Amino acid sequence: MERFHFITAGESHGKGLTAIIEGMLSGLPLQAEYIDRELRRRQAGYGRSSRMKIEEDKVEIISGLWRGLTTGSPIALLIYNKDWREWEAETVSSPRPGHADLAGVVKYGISDIRPIMERASARETAARVAVGAIAKRFLEELGITIHSHTVAIGGCHYKSVEAISINWQQVEASSVRCANAELGKEMIATIDKAKAEGDTLGGIFEVIATGIPVGLGSHVHWDRRLDGKIARAIMSINAVKGVEIGDGFALSELKGSQAHDIIEPSPSVIVSSEATKQSLPWYRPTNHAGGIEGGISNGEDIVVRAVVKPIATLAKPLDSIDLRTGKKAKAHYERSDICVVPAAGVIAEAMLAIVLTDACLEKFGGDSLKETLANYHSYLSGISLWKS
């Protein structure tokens, strides 16, 4: 069982979303406003539906916090939905291709699609982002930071991922979370065109975690490999259909002599994070592995990319059937996003933060922030002693 784990509950048009978190240590400074900032980032992004103008996601911390510090007991979170209604009253019988609708009603033996689509909705990820915000707050104490940016939307993409120069302030200011202003304009125009055509768009986002210590995860069992845990977490995000770490699929075109990150003696102290002051007696000129080798973090940035498919709810619905009659029909439609790639990147930040928090708590132990930080810095000091 994970050291840091959570469960969510709630429907898209229910009264709200809840999350219960188990495993966060005591003594971590935390404010609801910190979580709310992450929730606002999730709601932003060009191509989102009009619901984002209705909802003003704010979290209420029900338990696990005392005088601004975590207590070590379970943390309960609540996010109310402003746009909620008696969703049970409306019957939906035409499944949307690409959504959980058809498989869900068959699996659970029900005739109305509405309960499936309400829970399968990406609205649930608001609760995950709230959980991820707490994980991010913990990782900050260890000098670990996580960012995301958009690599592609539709046919608009960088010529080479390696050529991307990232200004994170510029990314946050961009409505499509793109580091390149001109490419961002192309992405916006592409989204506008898809909207006019009653269509939707997918794309690719990239998440980067910096300040990662060597030694998170393990090679000894398949389910303890850090890259496996990350891939699972990112794949769990709605509409994600593919995940790669480091150079990923591009490695298939390289020879072994080109694909791996050589290890060289460090000419001077390499500081991977101002907060951790981690010094290593080696360095890597490249990071094809994306910060993980053999299921274990190697001290380099962890780099994850994922493909987001186009949203399955289209203004010009695809062909389907009516489950009540078995006859041909158009798929169900209700208000939906045109493109969620920018928001998906923010959700992926949260999921990566959750996995890394669990890995850090497993590695360094402790029941209080003070104890865990002492263990962490002791571990880092042990690594630096290897330098001759």
Coordinates of C-alpha atoms in Angstrom, one line a residue:
M1 CA 0.0 0.0 0.0
E2 CA 1.2 3.5 -0.8
R3 CA 2.5 5.7 2.0
F4 CA 0.6 8.6 0.6
H5 CA -2.8 7.8 -1.0
F6 CA -6.2 9.2 -1.5
I7 CA -9.8 8.6 -2.7
T8 CA -12.2 11.0 -4.3
A9 CA -16.0 11.0 -4.6
G10 CA -18.6 13.1 -6.4
E11 CA -20.3 13.6 -9.7
S12 CA -19.9 16.3 -12.4
H13 CA -23.3 17.8 -11.7
G14 CA -23.6 16.7 -8.1
K15 CA -23.4 19.0 -5.1
G16 CA -19.6 18.7 -4.9
L17 CA -16.4 16.8 -5.0
T18 CA -14.6 15.3 -2.0
A19 CA -11.2 13.8 -1.3
I20 CA -9.8 12.0 1.7
I21 CA -6.0 11.9 1.9
E22 CA -4.1 9.4 4.1
G23 CA -0.4 9.6 4.9
M24 CA 0.6 13.2 5.0
L25 CA 2.9 13.9 7.9
S26 CA 2.4 16.5 10.6
G27 CA 3.8 20.0 10.7
L28 CA 3.4 20.9 7.0
P29 CA 2.3 24.6 6.7
L30 CA -0.8 24.6 4.5
Q31 CA -3.5 27.1 3.5
A32 CA -6.6 26.7 1.5
E33 CA -5.5 29.6 -0.7
Y34 CA -2.5 27.6 -1.9
I35 CA -4.8 24.8 -3.1
D36 CA -7.2 27.3 -4.6
R37 CA -4.4 28.7 -6.8
E38 CA -3.9 25.3 -8.3
L39 CA -7.6 24.8 -8.9
R40 CA -7.7 28.1 -10.8
R41 CA -4.9 26.9 -13.0
R42 CA -6.8 23.8 -13.8
Q43 CA -9.9 25.9 -14.8
A44 CA -7.9 28.1 -17.2
G45 CA -6.9 27.3 -20.7
Y46 CA -8.2 28.3 -24.2
G47 CA -10.8 25.9 -25.5
R48 CA -12.5 25.2 -22.1
S49 CA -16.3 25.2 -21.9
S50 CA -18.5 27.9 -20.6
R51 CA -18.8 26.0 -17.3
M52 CA -15.4 27.4 -16.3
K53 CA -17.0 30.8 -16.2
I54 CA -19.6 29.5 -13.8
E55 CA -17.5 27.5 -11.4
E56 CA -15.1 29.3 -9.0
D57 CA -13.4 26.3 -7.5
K58 CA -12.4 26.7 -3.9
V59 CA -11.5 24.1 -1.4
E60 CA -12.8 23.7 2.1
I61 CA -10.4 21.7 4.4
I62 CA -12.7 19.7 6.7
S63 CA -10.0 17.8 8.7
G64 CA -6.3 17.2 9.2
L65 CA -5.3 20.8 9.7
W66 CA -4.8 22.7 13.0
R67 CA -3.7 26.3 13.1
G68 CA -2.3 26.2 9.7
L69 CA -0.3 23.0 10.1
T70 CA -1.1 19.4 9.0
T71 CA -1.7 17.1 12.0
G72 CA -0.7 13.7 10.5
S73 CA -4.3 12.5 10.5
P74 CA -6.4 12.1 7.4
I75 CA -7.1 15.3 5.4
A76 CA -10.6 15.7 4.1
L77 CA -11.3 18.2 1.3
L78 CA -14.6 19.5 -0.2
I79 CA -15.1 21.5 -3.4
Y80 CA -18.7 22.6 -4.0
N81 CA -20.2 22.6 -7.5
K82 CA -22.0 25.8 -8.3
D83 CA -23.5 24.3 -11.5
W84 CA -25.3 21.3 -10.1
R85 CA -28.8 20.0 -10.6
E86 CA -31.0 17.0 -10.1
W87 CA -29.1 15.0 -12.7
E88 CA -31.0 11.8 -11.9
A89 CA -34.1 13.3 -13.6
E90 CA -32.6 13.2 -17.1
T91 CA -32.2 9.9 -18.9
V92 CA -29.5 9.5 -21.5
S93 CA -29.6 6.6 -23.8
S94 CA -27.3 7.4 -26.8
P95 CA -23.6 6.6 -25.8
R96 CA -20.8 8.8 -27.1
P97 CA -18.0 7.0 -29.0
G98 CA -14.8 7.4 -27.1
H99 CA -16.4 7.9 -23.7
A100 CA -17.1 5.4 -20.9
D101 CA -20.8 5.5 -21.7
L102 CA -21.4 2.1 -23.5
A103 CA -18.9 0.0 -21.6
G104 CA -20.0 1.5 -18.3
V105 CA -23.7 0.7 -18.6
V106 CA -22.9 -2.8 -19.7
K107 CA -20.5 -3.3 -16.9
Y108 CA -22.8 -2.0 -14.1
G109 CA -26.0 -3.4 -15.6
I110 CA -27.9 -0.1 -15.8
S111 CA -29.9 1.4 -18.7
D112 CA -29.3 5.1 -18.1
I113 CA -25.9 6.5 -19.1
R114 CA -26.2 9.5 -16.9
P115 CA -24.6 7.9 -13.7
I116 CA -21.7 6.7 -15.8
M117 CA -21.0 10.0 -17.5
E118 CA -21.4 12.0 -14.3
R119 CA -18.6 10.0 -12.5
A120 CA -16.4 9.5 -15.6
S121 CA -16.4 13.2 -16.3
A122 CA -13.1 15.1 -16.0
R123 CA -14.7 17.3 -13.4
E124 CA -13.5 14.7 -10.9
T125 CA -9.9 15.8 -11.6
A126 CA -10.6 19.0 -9.6
A127 CA -10.4 16.9 -6.5
R128 CA -7.2 15.3 -7.8
V129 CA -5.6 18.7 -8.3
A130 CA -6.6 19.7 -4.8
V131 CA -4.8 16.5 -3.5
G132 CA -1.9 17.2 -5.8
A133 CA -1.6 20.8 -4.4
I134 CA -0.9 19.4 -0.9
A135 CA 1.7 17.0 -2.4
K136 CA 3.3 20.0 -4.2
R137 CA 3.4 21.9 -0.9
F138 CA 5.2 19.0 0.7
L139 CA 7.7 18.6 -2.2
E140 CA 8.6 22.3 -2.0
E141 CA 10.0 21.6 1.5
L142 CA 12.4 19.2 -0.3
G143 CA 13.3 21.7 -3.0
I144 CA 11.3 19.8 -5.7
T145 CA 9.3 21.8 -8.1
I146 CA 6.9 20.7 -10.9
H147 CA 5.9 22.5 -14.1
S148 CA 4.0 21.7 -17.3
H149 CA 3.7 23.2 -20.7
T150 CA 1.9 22.4 -24.0
V151 CA 4.0 20.8 -26.7
A152 CA 1.2 20.3 -29.3
I153 CA -2.4 21.0 -30.1
G154 CA -3.9 19.4 -33.2
G155 CA -1.3 19.9 -35.9
C156 CA 0.5 22.7 -34.2
H157 CA 3.7 21.6 -32.5
Y158 CA 7.4 22.3 -32.0
K159 CA 9.7 21.1 -34.8
S160 CA 11.9 19.5 -32.1
V161 CA 11.1 19.0 -28.4
E162 CA 14.8 19.3 -27.6
A163 CA 14.9 22.9 -29.0
I164 CA 12.2 24.1 -26.5
S165 CA 13.4 27.0 -24.3
I166 CA 11.0 27.3 -21.4
N167 CA 10.2 30.5 -19.5
W168 CA 7.7 29.3 -16.9
Q169 CA 6.3 32.7 -16.3
Q170 CA 5.5 33.0 -20.0
V171 CA 3.9 29.5 -19.9
E172 CA 1.6 30.6 -17.0
A173 CA 0.7 33.8 -18.9
S174 CA -0.2 31.8 -22.1
S175 CA -3.9 30.8 -22.5
V176 CA -2.7 27.5 -24.0
R177 CA 0.3 27.2 -21.7
C178 CA 2.8 27.3 -24.6
A179 CA 6.4 28.5 -24.1
N180 CA 6.5 29.8 -27.6
A181 CA 4.3 32.9 -28.2
E182 CA 4.0 32.5 -32.0
L183 CA 3.2 28.8 -31.7
G184 CA 0.7 29.6 -29.0
K185 CA -1.1 31.9 -31.5
E186 CA -1.3 29.1 -34.0
M187 CA -2.7 26.8 -31.4
I188 CA -5.5 29.3 -30.5
A189 CA -6.4 29.7 -34.2
T190 CA -6.5 25.9 -34.6
I191 CA -8.9 25.7 -31.6
D192 CA -11.1 28.4 -33.0
K193 CA -11.3 26.5 -36.3
A194 CA -12.3 23.3 -34.6
K195 CA -14.9 25.0 -32.6
A196 CA -16.5 26.6 -35.7
E197 CA -16.6 23.1 -37.3
G198 CA -18.3 21.6 -34.2
D199 CA -15.2 19.5 -33.6
T200 CA -12.6 18.9 -30.8
L201 CA -8.8 18.7 -30.6
G202 CA -6.2 16.8 -28.7
G203 CA -2.4 17.3 -28.3
I204 CA 0.6 16.7 -26.1
F205 CA 1.8 18.2 -22.8
E206 CA 5.1 17.8 -21.0
V207 CA 5.6 17.8 -17.2
I208 CA 9.1 18.4 -15.7
A209 CA 10.1 17.8 -12.1
T210 CA 13.3 19.4 -10.9
G211 CA 15.4 19.0 -7.7
I212 CA 14.8 15.2 -7.6
P213 CA 17.1 13.2 -5.4
V214 CA 18.8 10.0 -6.5
G215 CA 17.1 6.9 -5.2
L216 CA 13.3 7.3 -5.4
G217 CA 11.6 4.1 -6.5
S218 CA 13.3 0.7 -6.8
H219 CA 14.4 -2.0 -9.3
V220 CA 13.6 -5.0 -7.0
H221 CA 9.9 -5.4 -7.8
W222 CA 7.8 -4.5 -10.8
D223 CA 5.3 -2.5 -8.8
R224 CA 8.0 -0.4 -7.0
R225 CA 9.5 1.0 -10.2
L226 CA 9.1 4.8 -10.2
D227 CA 8.5 5.1 -13.9
G228 CA 5.8 2.5 -13.8
K229 CA 4.0 4.4 -11.0
I230 CA 4.3 7.6 -12.9
A231 CA 3.0 6.1 -16.1
R232 CA 0.0 4.6 -14.3
A233 CA -0.8 8.0 -12.7
I234 CA -0.6 10.0 -15.9
M235 CA -2.6 7.4 -17.9
S236 CA -5.4 7.7 -15.3
I237 CA -6.1 11.2 -16.5
N238 CA -9.2 11.5 -18.6
A239 CA -8.5 11.4 -22.4
V240 CA -4.8 10.5 -22.0
K241 CA -3.9 7.7 -24.4
G242 CA -0.1 7.5 -24.3
V243 CA 2.7 8.3 -21.9
E244 CA 6.5 8.5 -22.4
I245 CA 9.3 9.3 -20.0
G246 CA 12.4 11.1 -21.3
D247 CA 12.9 10.6 -25.0
G248 CA 10.4 7.8 -25.0
F249 CA 9.3 6.6 -28.4
A250 CA 12.0 8.6 -30.1
L251 CA 14.6 6.2 -28.6
S252 CA 13.4 3.5 -31.0
E253 CA 15.2 5.4 -33.8
L254 CA 18.6 5.6 -32.0
K255 CA 21.5 3.2 -31.5
G256 CA 22.5 2.3 -28.0
S257 CA 25.6 4.5 -28.3
Q258 CA 23.2 7.5 -28.8
A259 CA 20.3 6.7 -26.6
H260 CA 22.0 6.6 -23.1
D261 CA 23.2 9.4 -20.9
I262 CA 26.9 9.1 -20.3
I263 CA 28.3 9.7 -16.8
E264 CA 31.2 12.1 -16.4
P265 CA 33.2 13.2 -13.3
S266 CA 31.9 16.4 -11.9
P267 CA 34.3 19.3 -12.5
S268 CA 32.7 21.2 -9.6
V269 CA 29.9 20.9 -7.2
I270 CA 26.6 20.4 -9.1
V271 CA 23.7 21.9 -7.3
S272 CA 20.4 20.4 -8.5
S273 CA 18.3 22.6 -6.2
E274 CA 18.9 25.7 -4.1
A275 CA 16.7 24.3 -1.4
T276 CA 18.3 20.9 -1.1
K277 CA 21.9 21.9 -1.9
Q278 CA 22.4 18.4 -3.3
S279 CA 25.9 17.9 -4.6
L280 CA 26.9 15.0 -6.8
P281 CA 30.3 13.7 -7.8
W282 CA 29.1 13.2 -11.4
Y283 CA 27.0 14.9 -14.1
R284 CA 25.1 13.9 -17.2
P285 CA 25.5 16.1 -20.4
T286 CA 22.1 14.7 -21.6
N287 CA 18.9 13.4 -20.1
H288 CA 17.5 10.9 -22.6
A289 CA 16.2 8.7 -19.7
G290 CA 14.0 11.5 -18.3
G291 CA 15.5 11.2 -14.9
I292 CA 14.8 7.5 -14.3
E293 CA 17.0 4.4 -14.8
G294 CA 16.0 0.9 -13.8
G295 CA 12.9 2.2 -12.1
I296 CA 15.0 4.5 -9.8
S297 CA 15.4 8.3 -10.0
N298 CA 19.0 9.2 -11.0
G299 CA 19.1 12.8 -9.9
E300 CA 18.2 14.4 -13.3
D301 CA 15.0 16.2 -14.0
I302 CA 12.0 13.8 -14.4
V303 CA 10.5 14.5 -17.8
V304 CA 7.1 13.1 -18.7
R305 CA 5.1 13.6 -21.9
A306 CA 1.5 12.4 -22.7
V307 CA -0.9 12.4 -25.6
V308 CA -4.4 13.7 -25.0
K309 CA -7.0 12.5 -27.4
P310 CA -9.7 14.9 -28.7
I311 CA -12.7 15.2 -26.4
A312 CA -15.4 12.6 -27.1
T313 CA -18.3 15.0 -26.7
L314 CA -18.8 16.8 -30.1
A315 CA -21.1 19.7 -31.0
K316 CA -21.7 17.7 -34.2
P317 CA -22.3 14.3 -32.6
L318 CA -21.0 11.1 -34.1
D319 CA -23.2 8.2 -35.1
S320 CA -24.4 5.9 -32.3
I321 CA -27.4 3.9 -31.2
D322 CA -30.3 4.5 -28.9
L323 CA -30.0 1.8 -26.2
R324 CA -33.8 1.9 -25.6
T325 CA -34.7 1.0 -29.1
G326 CA -31.4 -0.4 -30.6
K327 CA -31.9 1.9 -33.6
K328 CA -29.4 4.3 -35.1
A329 CA -29.1 7.7 -33.4
K330 CA -26.7 10.5 -32.8
A331 CA -24.5 10.4 -29.7
H332 CA -25.6 12.4 -26.7
Y333 CA -24.3 16.0 -26.6
E334 CA -24.2 18.5 -23.8
R335 CA -21.9 21.5 -23.1
S336 CA -18.2 20.4 -23.5
D337 CA -14.7 21.6 -23.9
I338 CA -13.1 22.0 -27.4
C339 CA -9.5 21.3 -26.1
V340 CA -8.3 20.4 -22.7
V341 CA -4.5 19.9 -23.3
P342 CA -3.4 22.9 -21.2
A343 CA -5.6 21.9 -18.3
A344 CA -4.5 18.3 -18.6
G345 CA -0.9 19.4 -18.1
V346 CA -1.9 21.0 -14.8
I347 CA -3.7 17.8 -13.8
A348 CA -0.6 15.8 -14.7
E349 CA 1.5 18.1 -12.4
A350 CA -0.8 17.1 -9.6
M351 CA -0.6 13.3 -10.4
L352 CA 3.2 13.5 -10.7
A353 CA 3.4 15.3 -7.4
I354 CA 1.3 12.6 -5.7
V355 CA 3.6 9.9 -7.0
L356 CA 6.7 11.7 -6.0
T357 CA 5.4 12.5 -2.5
D358 CA 4.6 8.9 -1.9
A359 CA 8.1 7.9 -3.2
C360 CA 9.8 10.5 -0.9
L361 CA 7.8 9.5 2.2
E362 CA 8.6 5.8 1.4
K363 CA 12.3 6.6 1.0
F364 CA 12.8 9.1 3.9
G365 CA 10.1 8.0 6.4
G366 CA 9.1 10.0 9.4
D367 CA 5.8 11.1 10.9
S368 CA 6.5 14.9 11.1
L369 CA 8.0 17.3 8.6
K370 CA 10.9 18.0 10.9
E371 CA 11.8 14.3 11.2
T372 CA 11.4 13.7 7.4
L373 CA 13.6 16.7 6.5
A374 CA 16.3 15.5 8.9
N375 CA 16.3 12.1 7.3
Y376 CA 16.3 13.7 3.8
H377 CA 19.3 16.0 4.4
S378 CA 21.2 13.1 6.1
Y379 CA 20.7 11.0 3.0
L380 CA 21.9 13.8 0.8
S381 CA 25.0 14.3 2.9
G382 CA 25.8 10.6 2.6
I383 CA 25.7 11.0 -1.2
S384 CA 28.1 13.9 -1.2
L385 CA 30.6 11.9 0.9
W386 CA 31.3 9.6 -2.1
K387 CA 33.2 12.4 -3.8
S388 CA 36.9 11.8 -3.4

